[in-house]
Every structure is written in C-alpha cells, then in structure tokens.
C-alpha cells in the first residue's frame, strides 16, 4: 500500500516512510491511495477472532508487504498485551439498544493507548530494521503525552520530547507522564498554553536544522496515519459483537482533532454497515458549526471540563475534506487556506454527502455533568466527562431506536477527578491497581520558557549521542 499527501504534492510513499514523518513536505497529511474493502460475509467471518486477531485482519491490508505477517502478529500481540481487560475493549449495555465501548483499559486509561501502544511497537521495529535513529516530538493537553511515553519508552532508537502546558494539565495526567523513568524520555513543561506547545512543535517540524547529525523529527499525534489505522479496529470489534448481518450500527464519538471519528469513517468505507456517526463536541464546536451551519469561523479556545477535546481547529478534518472532494489535492490546498482564516465554506452537495453519515452535536459542561449524574443514578455507572459528552449526543441525535448505538468511552473517570466531583460525587473514582502508587512516585520534568531558541537548545543538547552507526 502506498500513501499520498492530502495536498497532492510529492511522490507516493511506502507505509514505513509515511509513519516516520510528521506532515508531508507540502504540509498535507498522508492517506492510503485506496481503502481496502470487505463484504458483509468477509466481515462476519471475523466474528470469533480475538481482539488481536481482528487487529491483524483490519490493519494488514494498509501495511501490505511492508512488514512480514509473522512480525506484524508479534507487534500487535505485544501492543495489546499491556491492556488490563481480557476483552481489550468491552461493551457495556447502558440502555435499550445502547452500549458504551470502554476504550480505557490500556496502561494510561484513555483510548489513545489503542493507537500509541501499537505505534510504539511499530516505530521500534521499523527503526531497528532501517538502523535509523529519530527524535519524537509532540505536544499534549494531557492524554496523548502519557500514552505516547508509555508506548515508546522501550524504543531504543529514539529520544522523545513531550511538551505540556505548565500547570494546565490535571495532576493525574502530569504524573502519568513525569513519573516514567527512562533516559530517553524528556517532559517539557512549557510556560504557556496548549496552543503555545502546539505552535512550538510546528515550528520545530518546519525547520529541523537545529538537530545535530541530520536527525529527523517523528510525530506521534493523530496526523500520524498509523494512529488512525489502529483505531479502525474497535469499530469492527463492536459491530461484530452486536451482529453485522443485515444489521446497521451507529456510533457516537467524543471528538477533538477528528482522528477517532475519522477512523470510524474509514471503517464504513471498508464495508462496515455504519448508519450514523455522531461527532460530539464540547463548547469548542467548530466541527458542529461547520457541518450544521457551514460556519467554520475560528473562535477563541474555551477551557472545558473535557480538556482533551479543547481544540480550535481539528487537523484530521483535512483527511475527510480530501476524500469528499474527489481526492483533489490542489483543491484541498485552497480549502485549507480558507480553513486557517476561518472562511471555509463547503458546497451544499458536499455537506449533503457528509450529512448522509455524520451527525454533529455540541454538549456544554452543564449538560455533560447532568449526563454523568443521570447514568450514575440509573445504572450505577460512572462516566468520564469526554465519554459523557458522547453518550449525551447519542441520546439526543440517534436516528432511530432499532439501530444499535455504541458510544465510545474514551477515558477512565479516575483521570478527571475534578469533573466527577463537580458532578456531585464526593469521592473521585479510584485509580486501577497498576497506578495506585502514582502519587508517591518521583517526578521528572523540565520547566522551560516559551522560547524557540531555548527549547531547541534543550533538545539538541540531549540528542547529540543519537548517531546512526
Ligand atoms: C484525545 C481524546 C479525545 C478526542 O479524540 P480525537 O481523536 O482528537 O477526536 C476524546 N476523549 C479523550 C479522553 C481523549 O483523550
């Protein structure tokens, strides 16, 4: 399988080249040249597979002959052995024909482990094979950082720098990053907000000459195709457990960067009979406004109780725009210029096509807290704030009651104790066993000014021993 940029530039790349970069050189995102597709009976034949076996079937066609099958099986096995639930992604029924898909049983308690545990294995494998050393760099508002650190901590051929906004991530999130003991991982607490972190990362990617030894940066956020690919699997998983033959299924997805819900879109293109994909946003509602009112104006970032969805512009939306505009890269260049300015307008027929599958919904803090209370009262089940936004959207927007509705539970409630307390629960949810000494472990981080020269010097000083032999 080859990969091309959403902006039409450059030559097609192999899978391993596409995952070993950040953006394509023309500023676009890599997407596969074609989407593998399966019939209902092909899909139904996967019914008895374990999560790992299913992951192999779903992901292998995107990788092709880039990785031998027996090696891919091993990578998948290692990645998902770190999960703490024998079903990997269990479905819990919460109402009539309504389920939540628990995606928080990985080591860092958020769904990002599904992608990053696997990406870590993949990078380690590909780098060893190429005898290549790289520098991983990423910005995090909380969950990506810890999942990336957990996923890549044992990767020999790299060093990793994760920037988080100083004093603006929750204590659980910070400790999950800063208590990992590894000489290869550096946590930078940047004196600024999340946008400052993201801008710093972008600036470093766009000119990498500050790195010694011709080292290159690798991205671990959801612009990396391997992350999207790994997330497609659990859409199939849920559907197979609820029965796919002559049965549609719908999903509600709490959305920030549009990565997770885009994986659902790809699942649908692969042949999974998805009726409805609900894009659930918090008050940072650009996707909701864009698809419901054709309003893509950029509004200031609001800090909400679902911080992992506090995003002004969703980067993976570009991948959808590319697909619904006939994969016309030159046209996407124009759309993305408008997107940056906030003047993007979609043609009516394009919005019509998107609306055949996608429904959007905005849920504010008040409604989210109410959802946490209602589900606890009626089901004795505690949702985290992001998952509550997904379920609230599912209940308000579902097209019909006959189609099973699966709402993605993207984080464990113990990760967001403040929201749980604001919902009126005296005790926050307790952390699972493997994290119960989190508050006792020593922390390692470096507090840096929001200054490009300082950050680049900090990094350059720490990677000089990364040399290709
Ligand atoms: C990252 C994250 C999201 C948003 O996912 P996207 O792929 O960015 O849309 C939702 N919930 C939680 C808990 C997250 O960590």
PDB file of N, CA and C in Angstrom, residues 101-164:
ATOM      1  N   UNK A 101     -18.661   1.582  24.630  1.00  0.00           N
ATOM      2  CA  UNK A 101     -17.497   0.763  24.307  1.00  0.00           C
ATOM      3  C   UNK A 101     -16.348   1.317  25.152  1.00  0.00           C
ATOM      4  N   UNK A 102     -15.925   0.525  26.145  1.00  0.00           N
ATOM      5  CA  UNK A 102     -14.886   1.014  27.069  1.00  0.00           C
ATOM      6  C   UNK A 102     -13.514   0.902  26.423  1.00  0.00           C
ATOM      7  N   UNK A 103     -12.942   2.054  26.140  1.00  0.00           N
ATOM      8  CA  UNK A 103     -11.646   2.085  25.451  1.00  0.00           C
ATOM      9  C   UNK A 103     -10.535   2.568  26.382  1.00  0.00           C
ATOM     10  N   UNK A 104     -10.762   2.371  27.699  1.00  0.00           N
ATOM     11  CA  UNK A 104      -9.794   2.943  28.652  1.00  0.00           C
ATOM     12  C   UNK A 104      -9.089   1.886  29.503  1.00  0.00           C
ATOM     13  N   UNK A 105      -8.939   0.685  28.974  1.00  0.00           N
ATOM     14  CA  UNK A 105      -8.273  -0.353  29.772  1.00  0.00           C
ATOM     15  C   UNK A 105      -6.795  -0.499  29.432  1.00  0.00           C
ATOM     16  N   UNK A 106      -6.259   0.437  28.670  1.00  0.00           N
ATOM     17  CA  UNK A 106      -4.819   0.441  28.379  1.00  0.00           C
ATOM     18  C   UNK A 106      -4.043   1.043  29.535  1.00  0.00           C
ATOM     19  N   UNK A 107      -2.705   1.046  29.447  1.00  0.00           N
ATOM     20  CA  UNK A 107      -1.860   1.488  30.566  1.00  0.00           C
ATOM     21  C   UNK A 107      -2.109   2.922  31.024  1.00  0.00           C
ATOM     22  N   UNK A 108      -2.541   3.839  30.151  1.00  0.00           N
ATOM     23  CA  UNK A 108      -2.713   5.220  30.613  1.00  0.00           C
ATOM     24  C   UNK A 108      -4.183   5.629  30.701  1.00  0.00           C
ATOM     25  N   UNK A 109      -5.093   4.672  30.607  1.00  0.00           N
ATOM     26  CA  UNK A 109      -6.512   4.895  30.899  1.00  0.00           C
ATOM     27  C   UNK A 109      -7.261   5.802  29.916  1.00  0.00           C
ATOM     28  N   UNK A 110      -6.769   5.935  28.699  1.00  0.00           N
ATOM     29  CA  UNK A 110      -7.540   6.652  27.677  1.00  0.00           C
ATOM     30  C   UNK A 110      -7.439   5.870  26.367  1.00  0.00           C
ATOM     31  N   UNK A 111      -8.345   6.143  25.438  1.00  0.00           N
ATOM     32  CA  UNK A 111      -8.367   5.353  24.200  1.00  0.00           C
ATOM     33  C   UNK A 111      -7.105   5.534  23.377  1.00  0.00           C
ATOM     34  N   UNK A 112      -6.339   6.574  23.673  1.00  0.00           N
ATOM     35  CA  UNK A 112      -5.130   6.817  22.884  1.00  0.00           C
ATOM     36  C   UNK A 112      -4.129   5.677  23.004  1.00  0.00           C
ATOM     37  N   UNK A 113      -4.257   4.860  24.057  1.00  0.00           N
ATOM     38  CA  UNK A 113      -3.382   3.691  24.172  1.00  0.00           C
ATOM     39  C   UNK A 113      -3.573   2.720  22.999  1.00  0.00           C
ATOM     40  N   UNK A 114      -4.781   2.633  22.448  1.00  0.00           N
ATOM     41  CA  UNK A 114      -5.004   1.708  21.334  1.00  0.00           C
ATOM     42  C   UNK A 114      -4.078   2.032  20.173  1.00  0.00           C
ATOM     43  N   UNK A 115      -3.908   3.323  19.927  1.00  0.00           N
ATOM     44  CA  UNK A 115      -3.060   3.728  18.817  1.00  0.00           C
ATOM     45  C   UNK A 115      -1.594   3.768  19.230  1.00  0.00           C
ATOM     46  N   UNK A 116      -1.317   4.279  20.420  1.00  0.00           N
ATOM     47  CA  UNK A 116       0.079   4.559  20.749  1.00  0.00           C
ATOM     48  C   UNK A 116       0.845   3.354  21.265  1.00  0.00           C
ATOM     49  N   UNK A 117       0.166   2.393  21.885  1.00  0.00           N
ATOM     50  CA  UNK A 117       0.869   1.161  22.237  1.00  0.00           C
ATOM     51  C   UNK A 117       1.348   0.487  20.953  1.00  0.00           C
ATOM     52  N   UNK A 118       0.492   0.512  19.942  1.00  0.00           N
ATOM     53  CA  UNK A 118       0.859  -0.119  18.672  1.00  0.00           C
ATOM     54  C   UNK A 118       1.897   0.713  17.917  1.00  0.00           C
ATOM     55  N   UNK A 119       1.711   2.035  17.879  1.00  0.00           N
ATOM     56  CA  UNK A 119       2.666   2.884  17.166  1.00  0.00           C
ATOM     57  C   UNK A 119       4.074   2.738  17.757  1.00  0.00           C
ATOM     58  N   UNK A 120       4.153   2.627  19.082  1.00  0.00           N
ATOM     59  CA  UNK A 120       5.452   2.448  19.740  1.00  0.00           C
ATOM     60  C   UNK A 120       6.138   1.187  19.239  1.00  0.00           C
ATOM     61  N   UNK A 121       5.399   0.081  19.169  1.00  0.00           N
ATOM     62  CA  UNK A 121       5.953  -1.178  18.670  1.00  0.00           C
ATOM     63  C   UNK A 121       6.402  -1.036  17.221  1.00  0.00           C
ATOM     64  N   UNK A 122       5.542  -0.382  16.455  1.00  0.00           N
ATOM     65  CA  UNK A 122       5.795  -0.212  15.030  1.00  0.00           C
ATOM     66  C   UNK A 122       7.065   0.613  14.788  1.00  0.00           C
ATOM     67  N   UNK A 123       7.195   1.729  15.507  1.00  0.00           N
ATOM     68  CA  UNK A 123       8.363   2.593  15.316  1.00  0.00           C
ATOM     69  C   UNK A 123       9.631   1.856  15.713  1.00  0.00           C
ATOM     70  N   UNK A 124       9.572   1.156  16.837  1.00  0.00           N
ATOM     71  CA  UNK A 124      10.737   0.416  17.307  1.00  0.00           C
ATOM     72  C   UNK A 124      11.191  -0.585  16.240  1.00  0.00           C
ATOM     73  N   UNK A 125      10.235  -1.297  15.689  1.00  0.00           N
ATOM     74  CA  UNK A 125      10.519  -2.319  14.682  1.00  0.00           C
ATOM     75  C   UNK A 125      11.114  -1.702  13.409  1.00  0.00           C
ATOM     76  N   UNK A 126      10.443  -0.681  12.902  1.00  0.00           N
ATOM     77  CA  UNK A 126      10.869  -0.078  11.634  1.00  0.00           C
ATOM     78  C   UNK A 126      12.247   0.597  11.783  1.00  0.00           C
ATOM     79  N   UNK A 127      12.449   1.267  12.922  1.00  0.00           N
ATOM     80  CA  UNK A 127      13.727   1.964  13.130  1.00  0.00           C
ATOM     81  C   UNK A 127      14.871   0.967  13.249  1.00  0.00           C
ATOM     82  N   UNK A 128      14.644  -0.132  13.958  1.00  0.00           N
ATOM     83  CA  UNK A 128      15.697  -1.154  14.099  1.00  0.00           C
ATOM     84  C   UNK A 128      16.046  -1.718  12.738  1.00  0.00           C
ATOM     85  N   UNK A 129      15.000  -2.008  11.961  1.00  0.00           N
ATOM     86  CA  UNK A 129      15.225  -2.620  10.658  1.00  0.00           C
ATOM     87  C   UNK A 129      16.013  -1.684   9.739  1.00  0.00           C
ATOM     88  N   UNK A 130      15.713  -0.393   9.827  1.00  0.00           N
ATOM     89  CA  UNK A 130      16.407   0.570   8.969  1.00  0.00           C
ATOM     90  C   UNK A 130      17.702   1.057   9.606  1.00  0.00           C
ATOM     91  N   UNK A 131      17.944   0.616  10.830  1.00  0.00           N
ATOM     92  CA  UNK A 131      19.065   1.117  11.614  1.00  0.00           C
ATOM     93  C   UNK A 131      19.073   2.649  11.635  1.00  0.00           C
ATOM     94  N   UNK A 132      17.925   3.201  11.955  1.00  0.00           N
ATOM     95  CA  UNK A 132      17.730   4.648  11.911  1.00  0.00           C
ATOM     96  C   UNK A 132      17.428   5.165  13.318  1.00  0.00           C
ATOM     97  N   UNK A 133      17.909   6.371  13.620  1.00  0.00           N
ATOM     98  CA  UNK A 133      17.604   6.998  14.910  1.00  0.00           C
ATOM     99  C   UNK A 133      16.755   8.240  14.653  1.00  0.00           C
ATOM    100  N   UNK A 134      15.776   8.461  15.489  1.00  0.00           N
ATOM    101  CA  UNK A 134      14.924   9.638  15.292  1.00  0.00           C
ATOM    102  C   UNK A 134      14.640  10.338  16.622  1.00  0.00           C
ATOM    103  N   UNK A 135      14.053  11.511  16.502  1.00  0.00           N
ATOM    104  CA  UNK A 135      13.629  12.270  17.671  1.00  0.00           C
ATOM    105  C   UNK A 135      12.113  12.422  17.588  1.00  0.00           C
ATOM    106  N   UNK A 136      11.454  11.927  18.602  1.00  0.00           N
ATOM    107  CA  UNK A 136       9.997  12.038  18.629  1.00  0.00           C
ATOM    108  C   UNK A 136       9.638  13.321  19.375  1.00  0.00           C
ATOM    109  N   UNK A 137       8.722  14.077  18.795  1.00  0.00           N
ATOM    110  CA  UNK A 137       8.318  15.315  19.462  1.00  0.00           C
ATOM    111  C   UNK A 137       6.807  15.448  19.379  1.00  0.00           C
ATOM    112  N   UNK A 138       6.202  15.859  20.487  1.00  0.00           N
ATOM    113  CA  UNK A 138       4.759  16.037  20.472  1.00  0.00           C
ATOM    114  C   UNK A 138       4.306  17.020  21.535  1.00  0.00           C
ATOM    115  N   UNK A 139       3.140  17.616  21.276  1.00  0.00           N
ATOM    116  CA  UNK A 139       2.525  18.494  22.268  1.00  0.00           C
ATOM    117  C   UNK A 139       1.309  17.765  22.822  1.00  0.00           C
ATOM    118  N   UNK A 140       1.011  17.997  24.079  1.00  0.00           N
ATOM    119  CA  UNK A 140      -0.133  17.290  24.648  1.00  0.00           C
ATOM    120  C   UNK A 140      -0.939  18.200  25.559  1.00  0.00           C
ATOM    121  N   UNK A 141      -2.263  18.010  25.519  1.00  0.00           N
ATOM    122  CA  UNK A 141      -3.088  18.678  26.521  1.00  0.00           C
ATOM    123  C   UNK A 141      -3.342  17.681  27.652  1.00  0.00           C
ATOM    124  N   UNK A 142      -2.710  16.519  27.574  1.00  0.00           N
ATOM    125  CA  UNK A 142      -2.820  15.565  28.683  1.00  0.00           C
ATOM    126  C   UNK A 142      -2.709  14.115  28.258  1.00  0.00           C
ATOM    127  N   UNK A 143      -3.655  13.607  27.491  1.00  0.00           N
ATOM    128  CA  UNK A 143      -3.725  12.161  27.262  1.00  0.00           C
ATOM    129  C   UNK A 143      -2.720  11.633  26.233  1.00  0.00           C
ATOM    130  N   UNK A 144      -2.471  12.398  25.176  1.00  0.00           N
ATOM    131  CA  UNK A 144      -1.539  11.927  24.153  1.00  0.00           C
ATOM    132  C   UNK A 144      -0.140  11.735  24.730  1.00  0.00           C
ATOM    133  N   UNK A 145       0.283  12.662  25.576  1.00  0.00           N
ATOM    134  CA  UNK A 145       1.641  12.612  26.111  1.00  0.00           C
ATOM    135  C   UNK A 145       1.897  11.328  26.879  1.00  0.00           C
ATOM    136  N   UNK A 146       1.026  11.021  27.826  1.00  0.00           N
ATOM    137  CA  UNK A 146       1.282   9.831  28.628  1.00  0.00           C
ATOM    138  C   UNK A 146       1.183   8.564  27.780  1.00  0.00           C
ATOM    139  N   UNK A 147       0.219   8.526  26.855  1.00  0.00           N
ATOM    140  CA  UNK A 147       0.078   7.327  26.019  1.00  0.00           C
ATOM    141  C   UNK A 147       1.302   7.164  25.116  1.00  0.00           C
ATOM    142  N   UNK A 148       1.813   8.274  24.594  1.00  0.00           N
ATOM    143  CA  UNK A 148       2.990   8.196  23.721  1.00  0.00           C
ATOM    144  C   UNK A 148       4.215   7.756  24.527  1.00  0.00           C
ATOM    145  N   UNK A 149       4.360   8.284  25.732  1.00  0.00           N
ATOM    146  CA  UNK A 149       5.508   7.916  26.567  1.00  0.00           C
ATOM    147  C   UNK A 149       5.443   6.429  26.919  1.00  0.00           C
ATOM    148  N   UNK A 150       4.269   5.972  27.342  1.00  0.00           N
ATOM    149  CA  UNK A 150       4.111   4.540  27.648  1.00  0.00           C
ATOM    150  C   UNK A 150       4.389   3.676  26.421  1.00  0.00           C
ATOM    151  N   UNK A 151       3.904   4.138  25.272  1.00  0.00           N
ATOM    152  CA  UNK A 151       4.036   3.330  24.061  1.00  0.00           C
ATOM    153  C   UNK A 151       5.463   3.249  23.563  1.00  0.00           C
ATOM    154  N   UNK A 152       6.244   4.306  23.759  1.00  0.00           N
ATOM    155  CA  UNK A 152       7.573   4.385  23.142  1.00  0.00           C
ATOM    156  C   UNK A 152       8.719   4.254  24.139  1.00  0.00           C
ATOM    157  N   UNK A 153       8.441   4.069  25.428  1.00  0.00           N
ATOM    158  CA  UNK A 153       9.516   4.135  26.434  1.00  0.00           C
ATOM    159  C   UNK A 153      10.597   3.087  26.221  1.00  0.00           C
ATOM    160  N   UNK A 154      10.254   1.962  25.599  1.00  0.00           N
ATOM    161  CA  UNK A 154      11.256   0.908  25.418  1.00  0.00           C
ATOM    162  C   UNK A 154      11.845   0.873  24.017  1.00  0.00           C
ATOM    163  N   UNK A 155      11.573   1.909  23.259  1.00  0.00           N
ATOM    164  CA  UNK A 155      12.078   2.024  21.898  1.00  0.00           C
ATOM    165  C   UNK A 155      13.537   2.483  21.962  1.00  0.00           C
ATOM    166  N   UNK A 156      14.479   1.679  21.467  1.00  0.00           N
ATOM    167  CA  UNK A 156      15.900   2.036  21.629  1.00  0.00           C
ATOM    168  C   UNK A 156      16.364   3.179  20.736  1.00  0.00           C
ATOM    169  N   UNK A 157      15.834   3.224  19.522  1.00  0.00           N
ATOM    170  CA  UNK A 157      16.434   4.101  18.514  1.00  0.00           C
ATOM    171  C   UNK A 157      15.849   5.502  18.499  1.00  0.00           C
ATOM    172  N   UNK A 158      15.491   6.019  19.640  1.00  0.00           N
ATOM    173  CA  UNK A 158      14.894   7.355  19.628  1.00  0.00           C
ATOM    174  C   UNK A 158      15.078   8.043  20.976  1.00  0.00           C
ATOM    175  N   UNK A 159      14.878   9.348  20.939  1.00  0.00           N
ATOM    176  CA  UNK A 159      14.645  10.089  22.176  1.00  0.00           C
ATOM    177  C   UNK A 159      13.362  10.864  21.982  1.00  0.00           C
ATOM    178  N   UNK A 160      12.715  11.166  23.078  1.00  0.00           N
ATOM    179  CA  UNK A 160      11.356  11.679  22.952  1.00  0.00           C
ATOM    180  C   UNK A 160      11.163  12.926  23.810  1.00  0.00           C
ATOM    181  N   UNK A 161      10.546  13.938  23.221  1.00  0.00           N
ATOM    182  CA  UNK A 161      10.302  15.198  23.929  1.00  0.00           C
ATOM    183  C   UNK A 161       8.808  15.497  23.877  1.00  0.00           C
ATOM    184  N   UNK A 162       8.193  15.551  25.042  1.00  0.00           N
ATOM    185  CA  UNK A 162       6.758  15.817  25.088  1.00  0.00           C
ATOM    186  C   UNK A 162       6.536  17.145  25.817  1.00  0.00           C
ATOM    187  N   UNK A 163       5.863  18.070  25.130  1.00  0.00           N
ATOM    188  CA  UNK A 163       5.598  19.391  25.715  1.00  0.00           C
ATOM    189  C   UNK A 163       4.180  19.439  26.260  1.00  0.00           C
ATOM    190  N   UNK A 164       4.058  19.827  27.522  1.00  0.00           N
ATOM    191  CA  UNK A 164       2.710  20.087  28.039  1.00  0.00           C
ATOM    192  C   UNK A 164       2.672  21.496  28.633  1.00  0.00           C
TER     193      UNK A 164
END
